[in-house]
Coordinates of C-alpha atoms and ligand atoms in Angstrom, one line a residue:
Chain A
M26 CA 27.8 -47.3 67.4
N27 CA 29.0 -44.1 66.3
L28 CA 29.4 -43.5 62.0
A29 CA 32.0 -40.7 62.3
I30 CA 34.2 -41.8 64.7
T31 CA 34.2 -45.5 62.7
L32 CA 35.2 -43.7 60.2
A33 CA 37.9 -41.9 61.7
T34 CA 38.8 -45.3 62.4
T35 CA 38.8 -46.7 59.2
R36 CA 40.3 -43.5 58.2
R37 CA 43.1 -44.0 60.9
I38 CA 43.9 -47.9 59.1
L39 CA 44.3 -47.1 55.9
A40 CA 46.7 -44.0 56.8
Q41 CA 49.1 -46.3 58.6
L42 CA 48.6 -49.0 55.4
R43 CA 49.5 -46.4 53.2
H44 CA 52.6 -45.8 55.9
D45 CA 53.1 -48.8 54.9
H46 CA 54.6 -49.3 51.1
R47 CA 56.1 -53.1 52.1
T48 CA 52.6 -54.4 52.9
V49 CA 50.6 -52.7 50.4
A50 CA 53.2 -54.2 48.1
L51 CA 53.0 -57.6 49.4
L52 CA 48.8 -57.2 49.8
I53 CA 48.6 -56.5 46.5
V54 CA 51.3 -58.3 44.6
V55 CA 51.7 -61.9 46.1
P56 CA 48.3 -63.1 44.9
S57 CA 48.8 -61.4 41.6
L58 CA 52.4 -63.6 41.4
L59 CA 50.7 -66.1 42.6
M60 CA 48.1 -66.7 39.7
I61 CA 50.2 -66.1 37.6
L62 CA 52.3 -68.8 38.6
L63 CA 49.3 -71.5 38.6
R64 CA 48.3 -70.4 35.0
Y65 CA 52.1 -70.9 34.2
V66 CA 52.6 -74.4 35.9
F67 CA 49.3 -76.0 34.7
Q68 CA 49.6 -75.4 31.3
R69 CA 46.7 -76.5 30.4
Q70 CA 44.2 -74.0 30.5
E71 CA 41.0 -76.3 31.9
A72 CA 42.3 -76.6 35.3
F73 CA 43.0 -73.1 35.1
D74 CA 39.1 -72.3 35.2
R75 CA 39.2 -74.2 37.3
L76 CA 41.4 -73.8 40.4
G77 CA 41.8 -70.0 39.6
P78 CA 39.0 -69.0 41.2
M79 CA 39.0 -71.0 44.3
L80 CA 42.5 -69.3 45.1
L81 CA 41.1 -66.2 44.3
G82 CA 38.8 -67.0 47.4
L83 CA 41.3 -68.2 49.7
F84 CA 43.9 -65.7 49.0
P85 CA 42.1 -62.5 50.2
F86 CA 41.3 -65.1 53.4
V87 CA 44.6 -65.5 53.9
V88 CA 46.5 -62.1 53.5
M89 CA 43.5 -60.6 56.0
F90 CA 43.7 -63.4 58.4
V91 CA 48.0 -62.8 58.8
V92 CA 47.3 -58.5 58.6
T93 CA 44.7 -57.9 60.6
S94 CA 45.8 -61.1 63.6
V95 CA 49.4 -58.1 63.5
A96 CA 47.5 -54.9 63.1
T97 CA 45.6 -56.1 66.6
L98 CA 48.1 -57.5 68.3
R99 CA 50.0 -54.5 67.8
E100 CA 47.0 -52.4 69.1
R101 CA 47.1 -55.0 71.8
T102 CA 50.5 -54.7 73.3
G103 CA 51.4 -51.3 72.6
G104 CA 48.4 -49.4 74.7
T105 CA 46.2 -47.6 72.4
L106 CA 43.7 -50.5 72.8
E107 CA 43.4 -50.0 76.3
R108 CA 43.6 -45.7 75.2
L109 CA 40.7 -46.0 72.7
M110 CA 38.7 -48.2 75.8
S111 CA 39.2 -45.4 78.2
M112 CA 37.5 -43.4 75.1
P113 CA 34.5 -42.9 73.9
L114 CA 34.3 -45.3 71.4
G115 CA 32.8 -48.4 71.3
K116 CA 33.3 -51.9 70.5
L117 CA 31.6 -51.7 67.6
D118 CA 33.1 -48.7 66.2
L119 CA 35.9 -50.4 66.7
L120 CA 35.7 -53.7 64.6
V121 CA 33.8 -52.2 61.4
G122 CA 36.9 -49.7 61.8
Y123 CA 39.3 -52.2 60.7
A124 CA 36.1 -54.3 58.5
L125 CA 35.6 -51.5 56.8
A126 CA 39.2 -50.4 55.9
F127 CA 40.2 -53.9 55.5
G128 CA 37.0 -54.3 53.1
L129 CA 38.7 -51.9 50.6
A130 CA 42.2 -53.0 50.8
A131 CA 40.3 -56.7 49.5
L132 CA 38.2 -55.0 47.2
V133 CA 41.6 -53.8 45.6
Q134 CA 43.9 -56.4 45.8
V135 CA 40.9 -58.6 44.4
G136 CA 40.3 -56.1 42.0
V137 CA 44.0 -55.7 40.7
V138 CA 44.4 -60.4 40.7
L139 CA 40.7 -60.2 38.5
V140 CA 42.2 -57.9 36.4
I141 CA 45.4 -59.8 35.4
S142 CA 43.8 -63.2 35.3
L143 CA 40.8 -62.0 33.4
T144 CA 42.8 -60.1 30.8
W145 CA 47.0 -61.3 30.2
L146 CA 46.2 -65.2 32.0
G147 CA 42.7 -65.4 29.8
L148 CA 40.4 -66.6 33.1
D149 CA 37.4 -68.5 31.3
L150 CA 34.7 -67.2 33.9
T151 CA 31.2 -69.0 33.7
G152 CA 29.6 -67.3 36.2
S153 CA 29.2 -63.5 37.4
L154 CA 31.5 -61.2 38.1
A155 CA 29.5 -59.9 40.6
S156 CA 29.5 -63.0 42.7
L157 CA 32.9 -63.2 42.2
V158 CA 33.7 -60.3 43.8
L159 CA 31.3 -60.6 46.4
V160 CA 32.8 -64.2 47.9
A161 CA 36.5 -62.8 47.6
V162 CA 35.2 -60.0 49.8
L163 CA 33.5 -61.8 52.4
D164 CA 36.6 -64.6 52.8
A165 CA 38.6 -61.3 53.0
L166 CA 36.1 -59.9 55.7
L167 CA 36.2 -63.7 57.5
G168 CA 40.1 -63.4 57.1
M169 CA 39.8 -60.3 59.1
A170 CA 37.4 -61.4 62.2
L171 CA 39.0 -64.4 62.6
G172 CA 42.3 -62.6 63.0
L173 CA 41.0 -60.3 65.3
F174 CA 39.9 -63.3 67.5
A175 CA 42.9 -65.2 67.4
S176 CA 44.9 -62.3 68.2
A177 CA 43.5 -62.1 71.6
F178 CA 45.4 -64.9 72.0
A179 CA 48.6 -64.4 71.0
R180 CA 51.2 -62.1 72.8
T181 CA 53.8 -61.5 70.5
E182 CA 53.5 -60.6 66.7
F183 CA 55.8 -64.0 66.3
Q184 CA 52.6 -66.2 67.9
A185 CA 50.4 -64.2 65.9
V186 CA 51.8 -65.1 62.4
Q187 CA 52.1 -68.5 63.8
F188 CA 47.9 -68.9 64.0
M189 CA 48.1 -68.8 60.2
P190 CA 49.8 -71.6 59.4
A191 CA 48.1 -73.7 62.6
L192 CA 44.5 -72.3 61.5
V193 CA 44.2 -72.3 57.3
L194 CA 46.5 -74.6 56.3
P195 CA 44.3 -77.5 57.8
Q196 CA 41.5 -76.0 56.6
T197 CA 43.5 -75.9 53.1
L198 CA 44.3 -79.6 53.1
L199 CA 40.3 -80.7 53.9
C200 CA 38.0 -77.9 51.5
G201 CA 38.2 -79.5 48.7
L202 CA 41.0 -77.5 46.6
I203 CA 43.4 -80.5 47.0
I204 CA 41.3 -83.2 46.3
P205 CA 37.3 -83.2 46.2
R206 CA 35.8 -83.5 50.2
D207 CA 33.8 -86.4 48.3
Q208 CA 36.6 -89.0 47.8
M209 CA 37.4 -87.8 51.5
A210 CA 36.5 -90.5 54.1
G211 CA 33.2 -90.4 56.0
W212 CA 34.7 -88.2 59.2
L213 CA 37.2 -85.8 57.4
E214 CA 34.2 -84.4 55.3
A215 CA 32.4 -84.8 58.1
L216 CA 35.0 -82.3 59.4
S217 CA 34.9 -80.1 56.6
R218 CA 31.6 -79.2 56.9
V219 CA 32.2 -77.5 60.0
L220 CA 35.1 -74.9 58.7
P221 CA 34.2 -72.3 57.4
L222 CA 37.0 -72.3 54.1
T223 CA 34.9 -75.1 52.7
Y224 CA 32.7 -72.8 51.9
A225 CA 34.3 -70.1 50.6
V226 CA 35.9 -72.9 48.5
Q227 CA 32.5 -73.9 47.5
G228 CA 31.1 -71.1 46.7
M229 CA 34.0 -70.7 44.1
Q230 CA 33.6 -73.4 42.2
E231 CA 29.9 -72.7 42.3
I232 CA 31.0 -69.7 40.8
S233 CA 33.4 -70.7 38.0
T234 CA 31.1 -73.5 36.8
R235 CA 27.5 -72.4 37.0
P236 CA 26.1 -69.0 34.9
R237 CA 24.1 -68.8 37.1
F238 CA 23.7 -67.1 41.3
T239 CA 22.7 -71.0 42.4
G240 CA 21.0 -72.2 45.0
T241 CA 23.9 -73.9 46.8
L242 CA 25.9 -70.4 45.7
A243 CA 23.6 -68.4 47.5
T244 CA 23.9 -71.1 50.6
D245 CA 28.1 -70.5 50.4
V246 CA 27.5 -66.8 51.0
A247 CA 25.3 -66.8 53.7
V248 CA 27.5 -69.8 55.6
I249 CA 30.2 -67.5 55.1
A250 CA 28.5 -64.5 56.2
A251 CA 27.7 -66.0 59.4
F252 CA 30.7 -67.1 60.5
T253 CA 32.4 -63.7 59.6
V254 CA 29.5 -62.3 61.9
A255 CA 30.1 -65.4 64.7
A256 CA 34.3 -64.0 64.2
L257 CA 33.3 -60.7 65.4
L258 CA 30.7 -61.1 68.2
L259 CA 34.3 -63.5 69.5
G260 CA 36.1 -60.5 68.5
A261 CA 34.0 -58.4 70.3
A262 CA 34.0 -60.1 73.8
T263 CA 38.4 -60.0 73.0
L264 CA 37.9 -56.4 73.5
R265 CA 37.7 -55.8 77.0
R266 CA 37.5 -52.1 78.6
R267 CA 39.2 -53.6 81.9
T268 CA 42.1 -55.0 82.4
V269 CA 44.0 -57.2 85.1
Chain B
M161 CA 26.7 -29.3 94.7
M162 CA 28.4 -31.2 92.5
S163 CA 31.5 -28.5 92.5
S164 CA 32.4 -28.6 95.6
S165 CA 32.6 -32.6 96.2
P166 CA 36.1 -34.2 94.8
A167 CA 37.1 -34.9 92.1
V168 CA 38.5 -37.9 93.4
R169 CA 37.4 -40.0 96.1
V170 CA 39.2 -43.2 96.6
R171 CA 38.2 -46.0 99.4
D172 CA 39.8 -48.8 100.3
L173 CA 40.5 -50.0 96.8
R174 CA 42.2 -53.1 96.8
V175 CA 43.9 -54.6 93.7
V176 CA 45.3 -57.5 92.6
R177 CA 47.7 -57.9 90.1
G178 CA 49.6 -61.0 89.1
G179 CA 48.3 -63.4 91.7
R180 CA 49.1 -60.9 94.3
E181 CA 47.7 -58.0 96.0
V182 CA 49.6 -54.6 95.1
L183 CA 46.9 -52.6 96.8
H184 CA 45.8 -51.8 99.8
G185 CA 43.1 -50.7 100.2
L186 CA 44.0 -46.8 99.6
S187 CA 41.8 -44.0 100.4
F188 CA 41.9 -40.4 99.6
D189 CA 40.4 -37.4 98.2
V190 CA 41.7 -35.4 95.0
P191 CA 39.7 -31.5 95.4
R192 CA 39.0 -29.7 92.0
G193 CA 41.1 -27.7 90.5
R194 CA 44.4 -29.0 92.2
V195 CA 47.8 -30.5 91.0
V196 CA 48.2 -33.7 93.3
G197 CA 51.2 -35.6 92.4
L198 CA 51.5 -39.3 93.2
L199 CA 55.1 -39.7 94.2
G200 CA 57.0 -42.9 95.4
P201 CA 59.4 -45.8 94.7
S202 CA 58.8 -47.8 91.3
G203 CA 56.2 -50.7 91.9
C204 CA 54.6 -49.3 94.6
G205 CA 51.4 -49.2 92.3
K206 CA 51.1 -45.7 90.5
T207 CA 50.2 -46.4 87.7
T208 CA 48.2 -49.4 89.4
V209 CA 46.4 -46.0 91.2
M210 CA 46.2 -44.0 87.6
R211 CA 44.3 -47.1 85.8
A212 CA 41.7 -47.4 89.0
L213 CA 41.0 -44.2 88.3
V214 CA 40.5 -43.8 83.9
G215 CA 38.9 -47.4 84.5
V216 CA 40.6 -49.9 82.5
Q217 CA 42.0 -51.3 85.8
I218 CA 39.9 -54.9 87.5
V219 CA 39.8 -53.8 90.9
R220 CA 38.7 -56.5 93.9
S221 CA 37.2 -54.3 95.8
G222 CA 36.3 -50.7 96.9
Q223 CA 35.2 -47.5 95.6
V224 CA 36.2 -44.7 93.1
T225 CA 34.4 -42.4 92.3
V226 CA 35.3 -39.6 89.5
L227 CA 33.4 -35.8 88.8
G228 CA 30.5 -37.5 90.7
E229 CA 30.6 -40.8 88.8
E230 CA 32.2 -44.5 89.3
A231 CA 35.3 -44.5 87.7
G232 CA 35.5 -45.9 84.1
S233 CA 31.3 -45.1 83.7
P234 CA 30.9 -44.0 79.8
G235 CA 29.7 -40.4 80.7
L236 CA 33.3 -40.5 82.0
R237 CA 35.1 -41.4 78.9
D238 CA 35.5 -37.6 77.4
R239 CA 36.2 -36.0 80.5
V240 CA 39.1 -37.5 82.0
G241 CA 42.2 -37.2 79.7
Y242 CA 45.2 -39.9 80.7
A243 CA 48.3 -40.7 79.7
T244 CA 50.3 -43.8 79.6
Q245 CA 53.3 -44.5 81.3
A246 CA 54.0 -46.4 77.8
P247 CA 53.5 -44.5 75.0
A248 CA 50.2 -44.9 73.4
V249 CA 50.3 -44.0 70.0
Y250 CA 50.7 -44.9 66.4
G251 CA 54.1 -45.2 65.2
D252 CA 53.8 -45.6 61.8
L253 CA 51.7 -42.4 62.0
T254 CA 52.3 -38.7 61.7
V255 CA 52.3 -36.7 65.1
A256 CA 49.3 -34.8 63.4
E257 CA 48.2 -38.2 61.6
N258 CA 47.5 -39.1 65.8
L259 CA 46.7 -36.3 67.3
R260 CA 43.2 -36.0 63.9
Y261 CA 42.3 -39.8 64.7
F262 CA 42.1 -39.4 68.8
A263 CA 40.7 -35.5 68.7
S264 CA 38.1 -37.5 66.6
V265 CA 37.4 -40.3 68.9
L266 CA 37.1 -37.8 71.6
R267 CA 34.8 -35.3 69.1
A268 CA 37.0 -33.1 69.8
P269 CA 37.3 -30.0 67.7
R270 CA 39.7 -29.9 65.5
G271 CA 42.2 -26.8 66.0
D272 CA 42.5 -29.1 68.9
V273 CA 45.2 -31.0 67.2
D274 CA 47.4 -27.4 66.6
R275 CA 47.0 -26.7 69.3
V276 CA 48.2 -29.4 72.0
I277 CA 50.9 -29.2 69.3
E278 CA 51.8 -26.0 70.4
E279 CA 51.6 -27.0 74.2
V280 CA 53.9 -29.8 74.3
G281 CA 56.7 -27.9 71.3
L282 CA 56.0 -30.5 69.0
T283 CA 55.7 -27.9 66.3
G284 CA 59.1 -28.1 64.4
N285 CA 57.7 -32.7 64.4
R286 CA 54.3 -31.7 63.6
D287 CA 54.5 -34.5 60.2
Q288 CA 56.9 -36.7 61.4
P289 CA 55.8 -40.7 61.9
V290 CA 55.8 -41.1 65.5
G291 CA 58.3 -43.7 65.7
T292 CA 60.7 -41.6 64.7
L293 CA 60.7 -39.3 67.7
S294 CA 63.0 -38.9 69.8
G295 CA 62.4 -40.9 73.7
G296 CA 61.1 -37.3 75.1
Q297 CA 59.0 -36.3 71.7
H298 CA 57.2 -39.4 72.1
S299 CA 56.4 -38.9 75.4
R300 CA 55.3 -35.7 74.5
A301 CA 53.2 -37.3 71.7
N302 CA 51.8 -39.2 73.7
L303 CA 50.6 -36.5 76.6
A304 CA 49.5 -34.7 73.9
V305 CA 46.5 -36.6 73.3
A306 CA 45.8 -36.2 77.0
L307 CA 45.3 -32.8 76.6
L308 CA 42.6 -33.2 73.5
G309 CA 38.8 -31.6 74.1
S310 CA 38.6 -30.1 77.2
P311 CA 39.5 -33.0 80.0
E312 CA 38.3 -32.4 83.5
L313 CA 40.4 -34.4 84.7
L314 CA 43.9 -35.1 83.5
V315 CA 45.8 -38.3 84.4
L316 CA 49.3 -38.4 84.3
D317 CA 51.6 -41.1 84.7
E318 CA 55.3 -40.3 84.0
P319 CA 55.2 -37.2 82.0
T320 CA 58.5 -35.6 82.5
V321 CA 60.5 -38.5 82.7
G322 CA 63.4 -38.1 80.1
L323 CA 62.0 -34.2 79.8
D324 CA 65.4 -31.3 80.4
P325 CA 64.4 -28.3 82.8
V326 CA 63.7 -26.3 80.2
L327 CA 60.6 -28.0 78.5
R328 CA 60.2 -29.5 82.1
R329 CA 59.6 -25.7 83.7
E330 CA 57.3 -25.7 80.6
L331 CA 55.2 -28.0 80.8
W332 CA 54.4 -27.3 85.1
T333 CA 53.6 -23.6 83.4
L334 CA 51.2 -25.7 82.0
F335 CA 49.7 -28.1 84.6
R336 CA 49.5 -24.3 86.5
E337 CA 47.6 -23.2 83.7
L338 CA 44.9 -26.1 83.4
A339 CA 44.5 -26.2 87.0
G340 CA 43.8 -22.2 87.0
R341 CA 40.5 -22.9 84.3
G342 CA 40.2 -24.9 86.8
V343 CA 41.1 -28.3 85.7
T344 CA 42.0 -31.4 88.1
L345 CA 46.0 -33.0 87.6
V346 CA 46.9 -35.8 89.2
V347 CA 51.0 -36.3 87.7
S348 CA 52.8 -39.3 89.1
S349 CA 56.6 -38.5 89.2
H350 CA 59.9 -40.0 90.7
V351 CA 61.8 -36.3 90.5
M352 CA 61.0 -35.0 94.0
D353 CA 62.3 -31.4 92.9
E354 CA 58.7 -31.6 90.9
A355 CA 57.0 -33.1 94.1
G356 CA 57.5 -29.2 94.9
R357 CA 55.1 -27.6 92.0
T358 CA 52.2 -29.8 93.5
D359 CA 49.2 -28.5 95.5
R360 CA 49.5 -31.7 96.9
L361 CA 51.3 -35.1 97.6
L362 CA 50.3 -38.8 98.0
L363 CA 53.2 -40.4 98.6
M364 CA 53.5 -43.8 98.3
R365 CA 54.4 -46.5 99.3
E366 CA 53.8 -50.8 98.6
G367 CA 50.7 -50.1 97.6
R368 CA 49.9 -48.0 100.8
I369 CA 49.4 -43.9 101.4
L370 CA 52.1 -42.7 103.6
A371 CA 51.3 -39.2 103.6
D372 CA 49.2 -37.0 101.7
G373 CA 48.9 -33.2 102.9
A374 CA 50.9 -30.5 101.1
P375 CA 54.6 -30.1 100.8
A376 CA 55.5 -27.6 102.9
E377 CA 52.8 -29.5 105.5
L378 CA 55.4 -32.3 104.9
R379 CA 58.2 -31.0 105.2
E380 CA 57.2 -29.1 108.1
R381 CA 55.3 -32.8 110.0
T382 CA 58.8 -34.2 109.6
G383 CA 61.5 -31.4 110.2
A384 CA 63.5 -32.3 106.5
A385 CA 64.4 -29.9 104.7
D386 CA 63.6 -31.6 101.2
L387 CA 61.1 -33.2 100.1
E388 CA 63.6 -35.9 99.0
E389 CA 64.9 -36.4 103.3
A390 CA 61.0 -35.9 104.6
F391 CA 59.8 -39.0 102.0
L392 CA 63.1 -41.0 103.4
R393 CA 62.1 -39.7 107.3
L394 CA 58.1 -41.1 106.5
I395 CA 59.7 -44.0 105.3
D396 CA 62.1 -44.7 108.5
E397 CA 58.8 -44.2 110.9
T398 CA 56.8 -46.4 109.2
A399 CA 59.2 -49.1 108.4
G400 CA 58.9 -50.0 112.6
S401 CA 55.1 -50.2 112.1
P402 CA 53.4 -53.5 111.1
A403 CA 52.6 -54.3 107.6
Ligands
ATP616 N1 49.9 -56.3 84.3 C1 50.9 -56.8 85.5 N2 50.7 -58.1 85.9 C2 51.3 -58.5 87.3 N3 51.8 -58.0 88.4 C3 51.9 -56.6 88.0 C4 51.0 -55.9 86.4 N4 51.9 -54.5 86.5 C5 52.1 -54.3 86.9 N5 52.4 -55.3 88.2 C6 52.7 -54.6 89.5 O1 52.3 -54.1 90.1 C7 53.1 -53.6 91.0 C8 52.4 -52.2 90.8 O2 53.4 -51.8 89.6 P1 52.2 -50.2 89.0 O3 52.7 -50.8 87.2 O4 51.5 -49.6 89.4 O5 54.2 -49.4 89.9 P2 54.3 -47.9 89.4 O6 54.3 -47.3 91.2 O7 53.9 -47.4 88.4 O8 56.2 -48.4 88.9 P3 56.7 -47.1 88.5 O9 57.6 -46.4 88.7 O10 58.1 -48.5 88.5 O11 56.4 -47.1 87.0 C9 54.0 -53.6 90.4 O12 54.9 -54.8 92.2 C10 54.7 -54.7 89.6 O13 55.0 -55.8 89.8
MG617 MG1 54.8 -46.6 86.5

């Protein structure tokens, strides 16, 4: 790995984002809009205080999954990945370059949603702001890593976008957002335990209800980080120097 | 005696793509500091040969040695420049942004970006997004990436396709200049009149080398007036022989 090449890659991806005003707008505006909707759909502040943070864990995950899977699919089909693989760029340079760029984008995204939620929407956060940002950015990185991995199995951008509902919607149903996990059938609960989004949502639940950084939250953070690293390693395995 | 060894040495190269063997045991050498043309009908395997030289092609068997090392080895990654047939540049970035990025990856000096923009004649399009360039400009932006740094071997897949005669002549002048400085160039083309500008020609057909020699030599051997005619005669000569 080479720091200069990694940072150049981050800069390049951010430049691509900068040229794409519409994607930036979608990245920033959509999650904020959804939070505003959520607040006014619920009417009751307690319900918003409970669900708001969970959605703050979900948005960056979903958005980064889609953005990264399409962006890396473009690199694969557009020949730029092959070109980079013939140059002195390490696979980690590319992966970490993506992680830094989209991590930064996630930070801005979460920052905007948070400012709106904490001021205008009056979100009452029991836990610390720092741990919320930590979990949200980790979720974004997890989405990014899974998107990068998933892009290896798509031939077209159309397919890549379809992976989002296929991978994300079942997790959304099982993660405890809609029905608490202890009320689910045993096998569904067992299934939910091996899905990363479960820990993302559980972490956010902890933050919204407990003032301290609890042991459960620490476990959640560790599990999300482990999933992210595993997905990045799987993603690295799909980057090949030689192809048929 | 590294410098006297050939820039490229290929022995019995076999490649299978899509379940079919597309290169059937190719062997050839490319001497250093020469411009070598790779010519042949569409689908004969030119791009596949070039991918093998750069080390991005999975090969079935055979040896490909480039600048004294096995093709694709890490030590070669900033010594070999490759311009793909289909442009491989970021359409949403400007010409300069693309080149700045690839220059950083290659650890090429900063001034290289301006140099290569000038060399491919894109000075007026420096800050234009690549996606909005014309076809010929797009392929020149792609070529510019291969010129970054100081590659000792340039593998250029149809770099002049879709360009007007004036630009084609300018690029060939540039190729000659590079060869004069000791750079080895392997250039594929469909255009027979370009073949005459090379030092050596590799004529390919259906995954085999049909002929290998200087343009004048090939004309003489076949008794043809021009290279197109020479190529057709060579095809007729081998048509009867078993594949
Ligand atoms: N990705 C691929 N999968 C399967 N077969 C392939 C693939 N790419 C090329 N081929 C086949 O390999 C053979 C050689 O292709 P190649 O691209 O090397 O030809 P070429 O000489 O460069 O042609 P052209 O002048 O049209 O660019 C062709 O028969 C082609 O159909
Ligand atoms: Mg080709």
